[in-house]
CSV table of C-alpha atoms in Angstrom, one decimal:
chain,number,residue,atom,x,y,z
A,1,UNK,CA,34.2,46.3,-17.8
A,2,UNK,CA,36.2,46.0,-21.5
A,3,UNK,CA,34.4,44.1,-24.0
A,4,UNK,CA,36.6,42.5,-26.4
A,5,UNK,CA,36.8,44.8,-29.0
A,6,UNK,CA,38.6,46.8,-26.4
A,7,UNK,CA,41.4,44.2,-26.3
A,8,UNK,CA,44.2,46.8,-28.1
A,9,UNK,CA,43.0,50.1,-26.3
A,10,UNK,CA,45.1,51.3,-23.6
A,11,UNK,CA,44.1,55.2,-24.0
A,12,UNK,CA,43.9,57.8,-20.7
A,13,UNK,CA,39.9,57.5,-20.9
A,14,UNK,CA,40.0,53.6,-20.7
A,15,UNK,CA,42.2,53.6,-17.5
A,16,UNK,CA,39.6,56.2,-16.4
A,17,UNK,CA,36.6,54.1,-16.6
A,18,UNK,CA,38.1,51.3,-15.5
A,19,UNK,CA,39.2,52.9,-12.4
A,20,UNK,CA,35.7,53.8,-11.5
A,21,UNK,CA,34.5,50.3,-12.0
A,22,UNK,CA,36.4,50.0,-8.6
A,23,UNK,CA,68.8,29.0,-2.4
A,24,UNK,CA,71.9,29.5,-4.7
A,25,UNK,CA,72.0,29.5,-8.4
A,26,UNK,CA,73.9,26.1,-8.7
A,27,UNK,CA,71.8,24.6,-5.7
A,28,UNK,CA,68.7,25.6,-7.9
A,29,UNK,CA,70.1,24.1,-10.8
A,30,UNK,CA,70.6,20.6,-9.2
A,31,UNK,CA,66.9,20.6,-8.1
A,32,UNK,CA,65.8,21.8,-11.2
A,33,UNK,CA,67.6,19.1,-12.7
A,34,UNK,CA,66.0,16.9,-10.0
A,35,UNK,CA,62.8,17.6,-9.7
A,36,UNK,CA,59.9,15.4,-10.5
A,37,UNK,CA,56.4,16.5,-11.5
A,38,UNK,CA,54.5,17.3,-8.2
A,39,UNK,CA,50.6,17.2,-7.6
A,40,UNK,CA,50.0,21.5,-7.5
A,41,UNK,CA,49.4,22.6,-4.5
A,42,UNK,CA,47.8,26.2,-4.7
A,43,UNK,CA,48.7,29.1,-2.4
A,44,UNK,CA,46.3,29.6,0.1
A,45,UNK,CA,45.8,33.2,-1.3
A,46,UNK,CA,44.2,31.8,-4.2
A,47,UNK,CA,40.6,32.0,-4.0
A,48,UNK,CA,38.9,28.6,-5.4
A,49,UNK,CA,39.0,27.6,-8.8
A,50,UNK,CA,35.5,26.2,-9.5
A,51,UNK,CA,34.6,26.3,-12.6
A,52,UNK,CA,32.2,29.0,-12.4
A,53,UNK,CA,34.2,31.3,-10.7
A,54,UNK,CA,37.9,30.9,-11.6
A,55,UNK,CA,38.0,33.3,-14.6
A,56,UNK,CA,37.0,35.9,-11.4
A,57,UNK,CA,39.5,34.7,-8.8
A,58,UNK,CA,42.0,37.4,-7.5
A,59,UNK,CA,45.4,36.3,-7.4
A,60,UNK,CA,48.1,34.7,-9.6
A,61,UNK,CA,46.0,31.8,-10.9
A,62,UNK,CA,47.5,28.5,-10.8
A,63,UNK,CA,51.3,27.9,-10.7
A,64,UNK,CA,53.3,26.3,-13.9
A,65,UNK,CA,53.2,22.5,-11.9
A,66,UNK,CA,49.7,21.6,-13.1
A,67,UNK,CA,48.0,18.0,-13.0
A,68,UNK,CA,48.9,16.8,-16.3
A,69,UNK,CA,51.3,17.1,-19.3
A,70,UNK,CA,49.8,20.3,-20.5
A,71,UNK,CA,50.0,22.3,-18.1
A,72,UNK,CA,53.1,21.2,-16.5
A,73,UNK,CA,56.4,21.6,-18.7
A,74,UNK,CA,59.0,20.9,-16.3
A,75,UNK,CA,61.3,18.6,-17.9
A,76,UNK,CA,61.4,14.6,-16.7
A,77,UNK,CA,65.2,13.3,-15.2
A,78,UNK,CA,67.5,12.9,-17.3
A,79,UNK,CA,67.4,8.9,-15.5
A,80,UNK,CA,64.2,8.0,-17.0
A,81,UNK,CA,64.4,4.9,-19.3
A,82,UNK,CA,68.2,4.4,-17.9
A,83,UNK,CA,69.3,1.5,-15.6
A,84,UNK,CA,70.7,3.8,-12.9
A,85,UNK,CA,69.3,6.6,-10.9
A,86,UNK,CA,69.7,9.8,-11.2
A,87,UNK,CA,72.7,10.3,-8.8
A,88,UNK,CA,74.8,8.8,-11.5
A,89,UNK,CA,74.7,11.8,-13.5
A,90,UNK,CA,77.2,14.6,-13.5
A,91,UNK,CA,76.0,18.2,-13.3
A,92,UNK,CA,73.6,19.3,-16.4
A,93,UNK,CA,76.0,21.3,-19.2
A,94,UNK,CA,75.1,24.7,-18.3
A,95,UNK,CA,77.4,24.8,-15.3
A,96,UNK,CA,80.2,24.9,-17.8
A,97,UNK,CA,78.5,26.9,-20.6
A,98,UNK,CA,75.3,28.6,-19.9
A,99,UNK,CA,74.7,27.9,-23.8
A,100,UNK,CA,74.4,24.4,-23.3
A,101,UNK,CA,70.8,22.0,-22.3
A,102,UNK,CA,70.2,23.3,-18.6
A,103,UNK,CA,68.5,24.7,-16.4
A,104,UNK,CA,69.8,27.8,-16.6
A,105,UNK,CA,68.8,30.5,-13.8
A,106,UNK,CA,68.4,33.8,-15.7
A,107,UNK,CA,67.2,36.2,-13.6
A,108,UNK,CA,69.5,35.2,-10.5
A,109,UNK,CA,68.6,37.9,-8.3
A,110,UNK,CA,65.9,35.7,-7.0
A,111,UNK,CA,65.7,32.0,-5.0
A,112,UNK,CA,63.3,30.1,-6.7
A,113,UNK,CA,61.5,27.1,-5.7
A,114,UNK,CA,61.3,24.6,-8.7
A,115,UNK,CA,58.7,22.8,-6.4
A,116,UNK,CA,56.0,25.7,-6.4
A,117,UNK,CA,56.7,27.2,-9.3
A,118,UNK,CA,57.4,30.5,-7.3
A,119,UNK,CA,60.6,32.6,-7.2
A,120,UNK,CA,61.2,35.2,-4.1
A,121,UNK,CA,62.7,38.6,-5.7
A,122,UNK,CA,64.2,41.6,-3.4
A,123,UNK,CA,61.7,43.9,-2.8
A,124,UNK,CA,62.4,48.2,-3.0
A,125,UNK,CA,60.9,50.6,-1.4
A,126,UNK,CA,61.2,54.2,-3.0
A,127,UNK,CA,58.5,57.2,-3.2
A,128,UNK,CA,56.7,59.0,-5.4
A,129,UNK,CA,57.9,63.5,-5.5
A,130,UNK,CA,55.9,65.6,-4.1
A,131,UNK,CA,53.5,63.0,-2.3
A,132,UNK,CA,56.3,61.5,-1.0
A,133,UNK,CA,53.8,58.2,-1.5
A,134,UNK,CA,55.5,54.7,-1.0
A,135,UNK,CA,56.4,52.7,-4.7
A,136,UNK,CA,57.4,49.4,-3.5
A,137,UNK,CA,58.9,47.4,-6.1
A,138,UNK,CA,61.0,45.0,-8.3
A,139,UNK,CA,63.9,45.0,-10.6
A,140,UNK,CA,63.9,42.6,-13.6
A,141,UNK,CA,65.9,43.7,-16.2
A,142,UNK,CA,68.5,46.8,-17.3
A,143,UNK,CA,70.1,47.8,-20.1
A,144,UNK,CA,73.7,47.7,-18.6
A,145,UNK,CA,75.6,44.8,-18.8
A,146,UNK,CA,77.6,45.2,-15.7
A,147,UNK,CA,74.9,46.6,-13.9
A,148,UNK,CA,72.3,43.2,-14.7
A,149,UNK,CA,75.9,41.1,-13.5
A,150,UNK,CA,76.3,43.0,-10.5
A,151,UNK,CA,72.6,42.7,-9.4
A,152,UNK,CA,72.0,39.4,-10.7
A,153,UNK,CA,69.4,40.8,-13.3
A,154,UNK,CA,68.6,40.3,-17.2
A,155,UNK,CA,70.6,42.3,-19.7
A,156,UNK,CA,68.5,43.9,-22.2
A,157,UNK,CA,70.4,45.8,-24.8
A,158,UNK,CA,66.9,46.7,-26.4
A,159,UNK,CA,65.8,48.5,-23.4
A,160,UNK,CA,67.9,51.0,-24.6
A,161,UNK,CA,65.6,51.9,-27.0
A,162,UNK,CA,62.6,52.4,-24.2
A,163,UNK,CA,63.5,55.8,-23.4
A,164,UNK,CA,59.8,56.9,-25.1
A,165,UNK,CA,57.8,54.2,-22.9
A,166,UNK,CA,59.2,54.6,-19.5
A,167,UNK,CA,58.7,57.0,-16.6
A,168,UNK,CA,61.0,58.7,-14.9
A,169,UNK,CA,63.3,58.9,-11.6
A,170,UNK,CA,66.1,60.0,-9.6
A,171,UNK,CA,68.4,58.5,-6.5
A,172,UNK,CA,68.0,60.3,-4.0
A,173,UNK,CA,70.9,61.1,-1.0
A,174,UNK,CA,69.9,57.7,0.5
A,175,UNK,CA,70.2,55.9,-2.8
A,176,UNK,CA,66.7,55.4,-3.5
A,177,UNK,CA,64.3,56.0,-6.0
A,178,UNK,CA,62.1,58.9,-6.1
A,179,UNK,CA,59.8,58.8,-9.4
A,180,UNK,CA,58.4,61.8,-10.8
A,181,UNK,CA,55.1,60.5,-11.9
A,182,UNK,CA,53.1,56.6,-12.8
A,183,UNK,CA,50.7,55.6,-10.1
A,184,UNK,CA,49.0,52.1,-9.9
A,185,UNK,CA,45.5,51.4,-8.3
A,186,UNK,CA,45.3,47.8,-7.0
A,187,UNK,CA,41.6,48.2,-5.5
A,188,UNK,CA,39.8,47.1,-8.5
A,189,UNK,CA,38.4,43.8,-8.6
A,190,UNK,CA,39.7,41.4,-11.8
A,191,UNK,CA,36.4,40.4,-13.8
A,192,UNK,CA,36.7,38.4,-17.0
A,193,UNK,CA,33.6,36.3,-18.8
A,194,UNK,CA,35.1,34.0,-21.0
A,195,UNK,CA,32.8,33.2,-24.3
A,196,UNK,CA,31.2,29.9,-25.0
A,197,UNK,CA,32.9,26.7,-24.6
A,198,UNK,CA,35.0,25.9,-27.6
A,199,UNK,CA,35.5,29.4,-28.1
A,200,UNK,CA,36.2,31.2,-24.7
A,201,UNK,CA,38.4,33.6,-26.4
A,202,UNK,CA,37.4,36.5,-26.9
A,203,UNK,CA,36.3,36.5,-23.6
A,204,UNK,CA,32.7,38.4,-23.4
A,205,UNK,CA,34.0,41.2,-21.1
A,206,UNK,CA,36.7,41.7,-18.5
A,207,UNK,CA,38.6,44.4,-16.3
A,208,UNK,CA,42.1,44.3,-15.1
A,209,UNK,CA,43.2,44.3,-11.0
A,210,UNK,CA,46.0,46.3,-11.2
A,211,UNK,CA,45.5,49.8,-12.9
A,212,UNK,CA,48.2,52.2,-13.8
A,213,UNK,CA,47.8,55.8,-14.4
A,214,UNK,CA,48.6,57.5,-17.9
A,215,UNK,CA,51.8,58.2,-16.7
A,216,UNK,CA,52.7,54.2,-15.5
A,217,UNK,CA,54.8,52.2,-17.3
A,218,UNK,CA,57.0,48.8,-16.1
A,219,UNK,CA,60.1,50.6,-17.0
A,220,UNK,CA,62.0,53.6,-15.3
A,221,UNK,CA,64.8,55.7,-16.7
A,222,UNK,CA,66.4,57.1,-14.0
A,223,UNK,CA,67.8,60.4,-14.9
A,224,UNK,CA,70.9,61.0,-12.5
A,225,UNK,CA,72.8,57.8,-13.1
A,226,UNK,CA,73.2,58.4,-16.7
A,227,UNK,CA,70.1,57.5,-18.1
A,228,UNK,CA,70.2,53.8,-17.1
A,229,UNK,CA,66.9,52.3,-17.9
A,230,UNK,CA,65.2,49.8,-15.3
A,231,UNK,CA,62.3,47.4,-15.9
A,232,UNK,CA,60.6,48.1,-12.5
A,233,UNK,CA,57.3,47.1,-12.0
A,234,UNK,CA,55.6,48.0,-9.1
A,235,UNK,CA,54.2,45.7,-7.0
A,236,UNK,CA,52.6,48.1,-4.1
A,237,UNK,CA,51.9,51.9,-3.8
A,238,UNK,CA,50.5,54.2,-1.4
A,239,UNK,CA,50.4,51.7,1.3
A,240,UNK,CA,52.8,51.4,4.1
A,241,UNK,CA,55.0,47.9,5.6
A,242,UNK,CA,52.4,47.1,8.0
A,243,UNK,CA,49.4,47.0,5.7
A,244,UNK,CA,51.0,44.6,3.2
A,245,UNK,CA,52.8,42.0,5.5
A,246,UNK,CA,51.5,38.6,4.0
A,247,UNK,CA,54.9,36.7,4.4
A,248,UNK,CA,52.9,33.5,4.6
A,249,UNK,CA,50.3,34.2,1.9
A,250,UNK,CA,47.0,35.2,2.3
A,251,UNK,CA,47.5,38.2,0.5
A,252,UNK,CA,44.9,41.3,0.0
A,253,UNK,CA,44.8,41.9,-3.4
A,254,UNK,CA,43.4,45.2,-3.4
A,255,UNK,CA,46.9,46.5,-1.9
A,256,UNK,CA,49.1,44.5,-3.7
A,257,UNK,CA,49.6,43.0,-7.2
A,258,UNK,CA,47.7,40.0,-8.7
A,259,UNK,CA,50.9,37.8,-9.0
A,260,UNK,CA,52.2,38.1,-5.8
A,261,UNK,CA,52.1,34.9,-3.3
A,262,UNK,CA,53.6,36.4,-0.5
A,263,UNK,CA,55.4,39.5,0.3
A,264,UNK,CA,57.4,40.4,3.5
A,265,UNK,CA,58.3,43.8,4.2
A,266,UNK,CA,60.2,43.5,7.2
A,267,UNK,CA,62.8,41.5,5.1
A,268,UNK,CA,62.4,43.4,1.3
A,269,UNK,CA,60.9,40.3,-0.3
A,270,UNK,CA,58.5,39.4,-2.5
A,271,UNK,CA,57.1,36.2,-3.8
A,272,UNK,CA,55.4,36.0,-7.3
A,273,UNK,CA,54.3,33.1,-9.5
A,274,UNK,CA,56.0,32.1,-12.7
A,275,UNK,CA,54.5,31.1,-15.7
A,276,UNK,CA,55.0,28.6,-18.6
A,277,UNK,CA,56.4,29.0,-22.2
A,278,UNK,CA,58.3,28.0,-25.1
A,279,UNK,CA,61.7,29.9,-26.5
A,280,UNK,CA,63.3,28.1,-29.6
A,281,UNK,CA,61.7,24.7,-28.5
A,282,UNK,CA,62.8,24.7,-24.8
A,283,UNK,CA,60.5,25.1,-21.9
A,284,UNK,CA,61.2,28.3,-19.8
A,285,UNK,CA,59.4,30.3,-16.7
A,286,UNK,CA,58.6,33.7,-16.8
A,287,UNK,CA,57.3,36.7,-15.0
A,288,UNK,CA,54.2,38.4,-16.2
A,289,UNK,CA,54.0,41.7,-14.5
A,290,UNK,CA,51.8,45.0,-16.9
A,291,UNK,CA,50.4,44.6,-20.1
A,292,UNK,CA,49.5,47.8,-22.8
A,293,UNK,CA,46.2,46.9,-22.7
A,294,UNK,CA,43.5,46.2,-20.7
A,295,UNK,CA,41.5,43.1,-21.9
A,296,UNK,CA,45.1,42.1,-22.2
A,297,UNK,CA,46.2,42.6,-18.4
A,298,UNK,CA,42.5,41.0,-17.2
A,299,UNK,CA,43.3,37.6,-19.0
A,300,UNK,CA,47.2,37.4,-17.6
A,301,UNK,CA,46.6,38.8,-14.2
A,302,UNK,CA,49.0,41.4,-13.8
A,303,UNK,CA,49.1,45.7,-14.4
A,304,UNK,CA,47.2,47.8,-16.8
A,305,UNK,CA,50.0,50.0,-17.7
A,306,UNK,CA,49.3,53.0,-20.1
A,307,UNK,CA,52.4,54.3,-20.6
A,308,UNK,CA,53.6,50.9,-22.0
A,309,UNK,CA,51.5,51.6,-24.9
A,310,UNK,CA,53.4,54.4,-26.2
A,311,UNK,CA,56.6,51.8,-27.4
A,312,UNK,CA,56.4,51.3,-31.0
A,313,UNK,CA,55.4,47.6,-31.7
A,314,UNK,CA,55.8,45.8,-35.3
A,315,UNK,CA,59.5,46.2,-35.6
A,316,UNK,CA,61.2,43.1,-34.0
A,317,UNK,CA,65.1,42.8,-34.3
A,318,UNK,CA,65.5,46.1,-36.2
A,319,UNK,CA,67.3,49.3,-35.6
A,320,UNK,CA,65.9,51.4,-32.5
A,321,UNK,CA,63.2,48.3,-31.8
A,322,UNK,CA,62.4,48.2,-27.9
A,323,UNK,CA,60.7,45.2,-27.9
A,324,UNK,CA,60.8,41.3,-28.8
A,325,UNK,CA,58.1,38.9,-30.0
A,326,UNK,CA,55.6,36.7,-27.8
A,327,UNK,CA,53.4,34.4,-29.7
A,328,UNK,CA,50.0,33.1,-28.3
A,329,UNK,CA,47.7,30.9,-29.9
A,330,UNK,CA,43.7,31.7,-29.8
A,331,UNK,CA,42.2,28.7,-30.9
A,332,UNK,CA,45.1,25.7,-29.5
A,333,UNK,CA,44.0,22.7,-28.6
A,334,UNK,CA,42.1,22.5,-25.5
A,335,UNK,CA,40.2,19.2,-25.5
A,336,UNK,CA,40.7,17.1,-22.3
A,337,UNK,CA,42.3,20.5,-20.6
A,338,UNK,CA,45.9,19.6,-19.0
A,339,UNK,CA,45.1,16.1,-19.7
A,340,UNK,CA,46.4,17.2,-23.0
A,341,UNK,CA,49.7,17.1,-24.1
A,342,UNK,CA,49.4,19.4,-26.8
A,343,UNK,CA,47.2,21.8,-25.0
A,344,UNK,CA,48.1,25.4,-26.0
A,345,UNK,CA,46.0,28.8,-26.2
A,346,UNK,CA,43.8,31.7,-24.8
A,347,UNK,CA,41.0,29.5,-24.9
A,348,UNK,CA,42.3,26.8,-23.5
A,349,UNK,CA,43.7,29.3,-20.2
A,350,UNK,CA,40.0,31.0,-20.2
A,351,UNK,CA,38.6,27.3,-20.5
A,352,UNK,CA,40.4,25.9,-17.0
A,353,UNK,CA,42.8,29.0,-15.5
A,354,UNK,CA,46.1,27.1,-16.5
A,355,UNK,CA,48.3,29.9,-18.5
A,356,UNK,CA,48.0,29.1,-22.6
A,357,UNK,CA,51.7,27.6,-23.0
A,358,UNK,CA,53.0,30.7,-25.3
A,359,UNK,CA,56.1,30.5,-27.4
A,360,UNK,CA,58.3,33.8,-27.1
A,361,UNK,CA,61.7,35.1,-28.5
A,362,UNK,CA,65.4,35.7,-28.0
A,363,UNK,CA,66.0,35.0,-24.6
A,364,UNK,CA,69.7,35.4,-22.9
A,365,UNK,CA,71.9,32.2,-23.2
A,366,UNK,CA,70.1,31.8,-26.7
A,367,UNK,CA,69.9,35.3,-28.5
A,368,UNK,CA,70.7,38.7,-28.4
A,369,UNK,CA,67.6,40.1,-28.9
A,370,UNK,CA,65.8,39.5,-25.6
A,371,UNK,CA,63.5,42.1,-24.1
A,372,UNK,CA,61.3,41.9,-21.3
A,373,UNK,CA,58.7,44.2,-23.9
A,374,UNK,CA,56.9,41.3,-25.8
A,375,UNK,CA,55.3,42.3,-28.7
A,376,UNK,CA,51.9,39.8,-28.5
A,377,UNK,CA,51.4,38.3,-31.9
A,378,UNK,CA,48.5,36.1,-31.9
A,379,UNK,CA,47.5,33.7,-33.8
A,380,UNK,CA,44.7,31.4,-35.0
A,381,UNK,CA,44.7,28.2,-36.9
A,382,UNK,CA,42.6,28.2,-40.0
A,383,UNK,CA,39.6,25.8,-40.0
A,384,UNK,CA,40.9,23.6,-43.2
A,385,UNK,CA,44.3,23.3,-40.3
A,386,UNK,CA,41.9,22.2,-38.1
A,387,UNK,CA,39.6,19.8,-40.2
A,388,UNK,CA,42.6,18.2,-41.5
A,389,UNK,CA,44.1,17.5,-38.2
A,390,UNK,CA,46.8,19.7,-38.1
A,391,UNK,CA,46.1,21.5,-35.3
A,392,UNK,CA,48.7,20.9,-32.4
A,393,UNK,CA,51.0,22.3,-29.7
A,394,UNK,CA,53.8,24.9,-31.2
A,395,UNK,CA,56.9,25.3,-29.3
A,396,UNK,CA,59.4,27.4,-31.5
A,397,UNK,CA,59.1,30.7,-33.5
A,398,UNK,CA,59.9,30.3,-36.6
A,399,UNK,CA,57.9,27.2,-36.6
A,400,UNK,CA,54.8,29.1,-36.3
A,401,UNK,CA,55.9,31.5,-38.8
A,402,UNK,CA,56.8,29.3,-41.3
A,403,UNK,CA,53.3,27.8,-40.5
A,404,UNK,CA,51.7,31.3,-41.4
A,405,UNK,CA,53.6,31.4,-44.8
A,406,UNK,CA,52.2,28.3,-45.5
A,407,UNK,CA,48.7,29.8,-44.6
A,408,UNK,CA,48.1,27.1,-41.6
A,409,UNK,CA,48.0,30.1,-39.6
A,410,UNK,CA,46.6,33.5,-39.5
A,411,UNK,CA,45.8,36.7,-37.2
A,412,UNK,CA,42.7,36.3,-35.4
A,413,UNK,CA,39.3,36.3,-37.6
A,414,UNK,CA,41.5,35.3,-40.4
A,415,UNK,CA,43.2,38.7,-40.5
A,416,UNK,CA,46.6,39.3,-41.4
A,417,UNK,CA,49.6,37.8,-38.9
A,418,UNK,CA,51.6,40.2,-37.3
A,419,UNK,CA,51.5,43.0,-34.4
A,420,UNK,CA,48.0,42.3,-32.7
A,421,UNK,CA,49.0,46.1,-31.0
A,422,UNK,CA,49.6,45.6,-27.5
A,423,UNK,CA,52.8,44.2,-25.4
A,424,UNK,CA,53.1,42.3,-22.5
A,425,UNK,CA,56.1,42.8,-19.5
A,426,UNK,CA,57.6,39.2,-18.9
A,427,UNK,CA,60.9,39.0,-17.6
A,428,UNK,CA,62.5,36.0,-18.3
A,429,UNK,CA,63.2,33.5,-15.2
A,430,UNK,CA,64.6,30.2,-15.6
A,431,UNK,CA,65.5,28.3,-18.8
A,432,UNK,CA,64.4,24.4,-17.5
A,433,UNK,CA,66.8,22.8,-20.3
């Protein structure tokens, strides 16, 4: 168990304890474009949510389609308030220009289901050398452009610069990957006490799922194709087809990771949930699959990944800078849970499981600078914010850091704003308009 203060540590000796704790693109785009809000319907692998015990439930947590406006982001049709339905509407402007209001599939290797707030990703198989251990696993994101067109992935140019933070691997005669070192442990149970109502975050203690070895990072440079680097999280290890066949749910999360919903070996797919934000104002889904730290990977269900750690963080859009922002309110508000429109922040997710509505960077389609590496920048709202009724929802980065000039905003505690020292791996899945 990690108390709080442990929130940036991601050293060999944490990962140590913690151990011993124990469709088409275009179809998709006319459904998103579609789709009205839907009463959330759980996976059955999700173990109840009552609230005593959902802070300590295996599995993804609830999908992005909650029961009210703030915790469910998916844009209304475009028919509302008109005098004609929505089948007197031509196709949404993206078709023509990616650019323009969507949806906008990003990562199009996947099908996803706008309905469930799930998408279904190809799933790899490749081993570990020497062990010859199964690594079964995903691919996200690369840093070459006609690579991330030809597999339907993200482009990341910044990934480039990730050489230092990833592990390594090479194709083997068969074309598959065989990585040279980065383990994950799945057979830890997820714990995470959330503080007093009000003020849930910090939580009092917590312990990730998923823990990678020193040597695990999302991200693979594999040596004999150039150097190409890969954002490959694994999603199983050590385990073979038969022992993680849940194609219909039910999943055992002590074999596979927290996000997954269902996961079918026999045809090399995997379903994971997708999550809720904010880029430049517009809602978007993402993945989120390892985090630097471990209080970190406890509160957003995915992988303790060491290795992660060793990127350098602070640096945003400059020369030789790996990674982009993400930024997550503490202290949001939370009152009347996803009753509330404006509901946004840690404690808020920590308060009733729905995922804290954060605001990240350049994403493709609307910046260069994307990267799967987010850089968490948290931030609080200062009390004379709150007292004077200026707290609210923030959807758009430099929004919030214009707030934090204006000293609405601060780090957490009232520290400085910036770098709060660990990063989180979110792909980037669907722009919704």
């Amino acid at each position: 168990m990690l108390s709080a203060s442990a929130f940036g540590q991601s050293s060999a000796s944490a990962v140590s304890e913690a151990s011993q704790a124990g469709k088409s693109p275009a179809t998709n785009k006319r459904m998103a474009q579609s789709h009205k809000r839907a009463k959330p319907a759980l996976s059955e692998t999700l173990a109840t949510n009552e609230a005593s015990s959902f802070n300590e439930a295996q599995g993804p947590g609830p999908g992005p389609i909650g029961p009210g406006p703030g915790c469910n982001l998916f844009p209304a049709p475009a028919s509302i308030g008109t005098t004609v339905p929505l089948s007197y509407f031509g196709p949404p402007p993206s078709t023509q220009n990616p650019s323009l209001v969507g949806p906008e599939q990003l990562l199009k290797s996947g099908t996803l289901d706008v309905a469930h707030g799930t998408i279904t990703l190809p799933l790899y198989l490749g081993s570990m050398a020497g062990t010859k251990k199964n690594v079964w696993y995903i691919l996200t994101d690369v840093d070459d452009p006609g690579v991330a067109a030809e597999l339907g992935l993200n482009f990341s140019a910044k990934l480039t610069f990730a050489a230092v933070g990833a592990r390594t691997a090479n194709l083997d005669d068969q074309g598959n990957l065989v990585f040279d070192k980065g383990t994950v442990d799945f057979r830890p149970v997820r714990k995470l006490v959330a503080g007093p109502a009000g003020h849930e975050f910090p939580p009092v203690s917590a312990q990730p799922g998923a823990i990678g070895d020193k040597n695990y990072s999302p991200l693979v440079r594999v040596l004999n194709d150039g150097g190409t680097i890969f954002n490959a999280s694994i999603v199983a290890f050590g385990v073979e087809a038969n022992e993680i066949e849940f194609p219909d749910g039910n999943v055992d999360y002590s074999k596979v990771h927290d996000e997954v919903v269902a996961i079918d070996p026999a045809n090399m797919t995997v379903t994971l949930n997708v999550i809720n934000g904010f880029s430049f104002g517009r809602p978007v889904w993402y993945l989120s699959m390892d985090t630097s730290s471990a209080l970190g990977a406890a509160i957003e269900h995915n992988t303790f990944a060491p290795l992660e750690a060793t990127l350098p963080l602070g640096k945003d859009d400059t020369f030789a800078s790996p990674i982009e922002r993400i930024f997550i309110a503490t202290n949001g508000p939370e009152e009347g849970g996803c009753n509330n429109p404006l509901r946004q922040g840690l404690s808020a997710d920590l308060a009733d499981s729905f995922r804290p509505n954060n605001v990240v960077g350049g994403i493709p389609t609307l910046a260069l600078d994307y990267s799967p590496i987010w850089d968490a920048n948290l931030f609080e709202w200062t009390q004379d914010a709150i007292d004077k009724g200026f707290r609210g929802q923030l959807r758009e980065e430099f929004n919030i850091l214009t707030f934090v000039q204006d000293g609405l905003l601060t780090g957490p505690g009232g520290k400085p704003f910036g770098s709060f020292g660990f990063s989180i791996n979110c792909p980037i899945v669907i722009r919704l308009d």
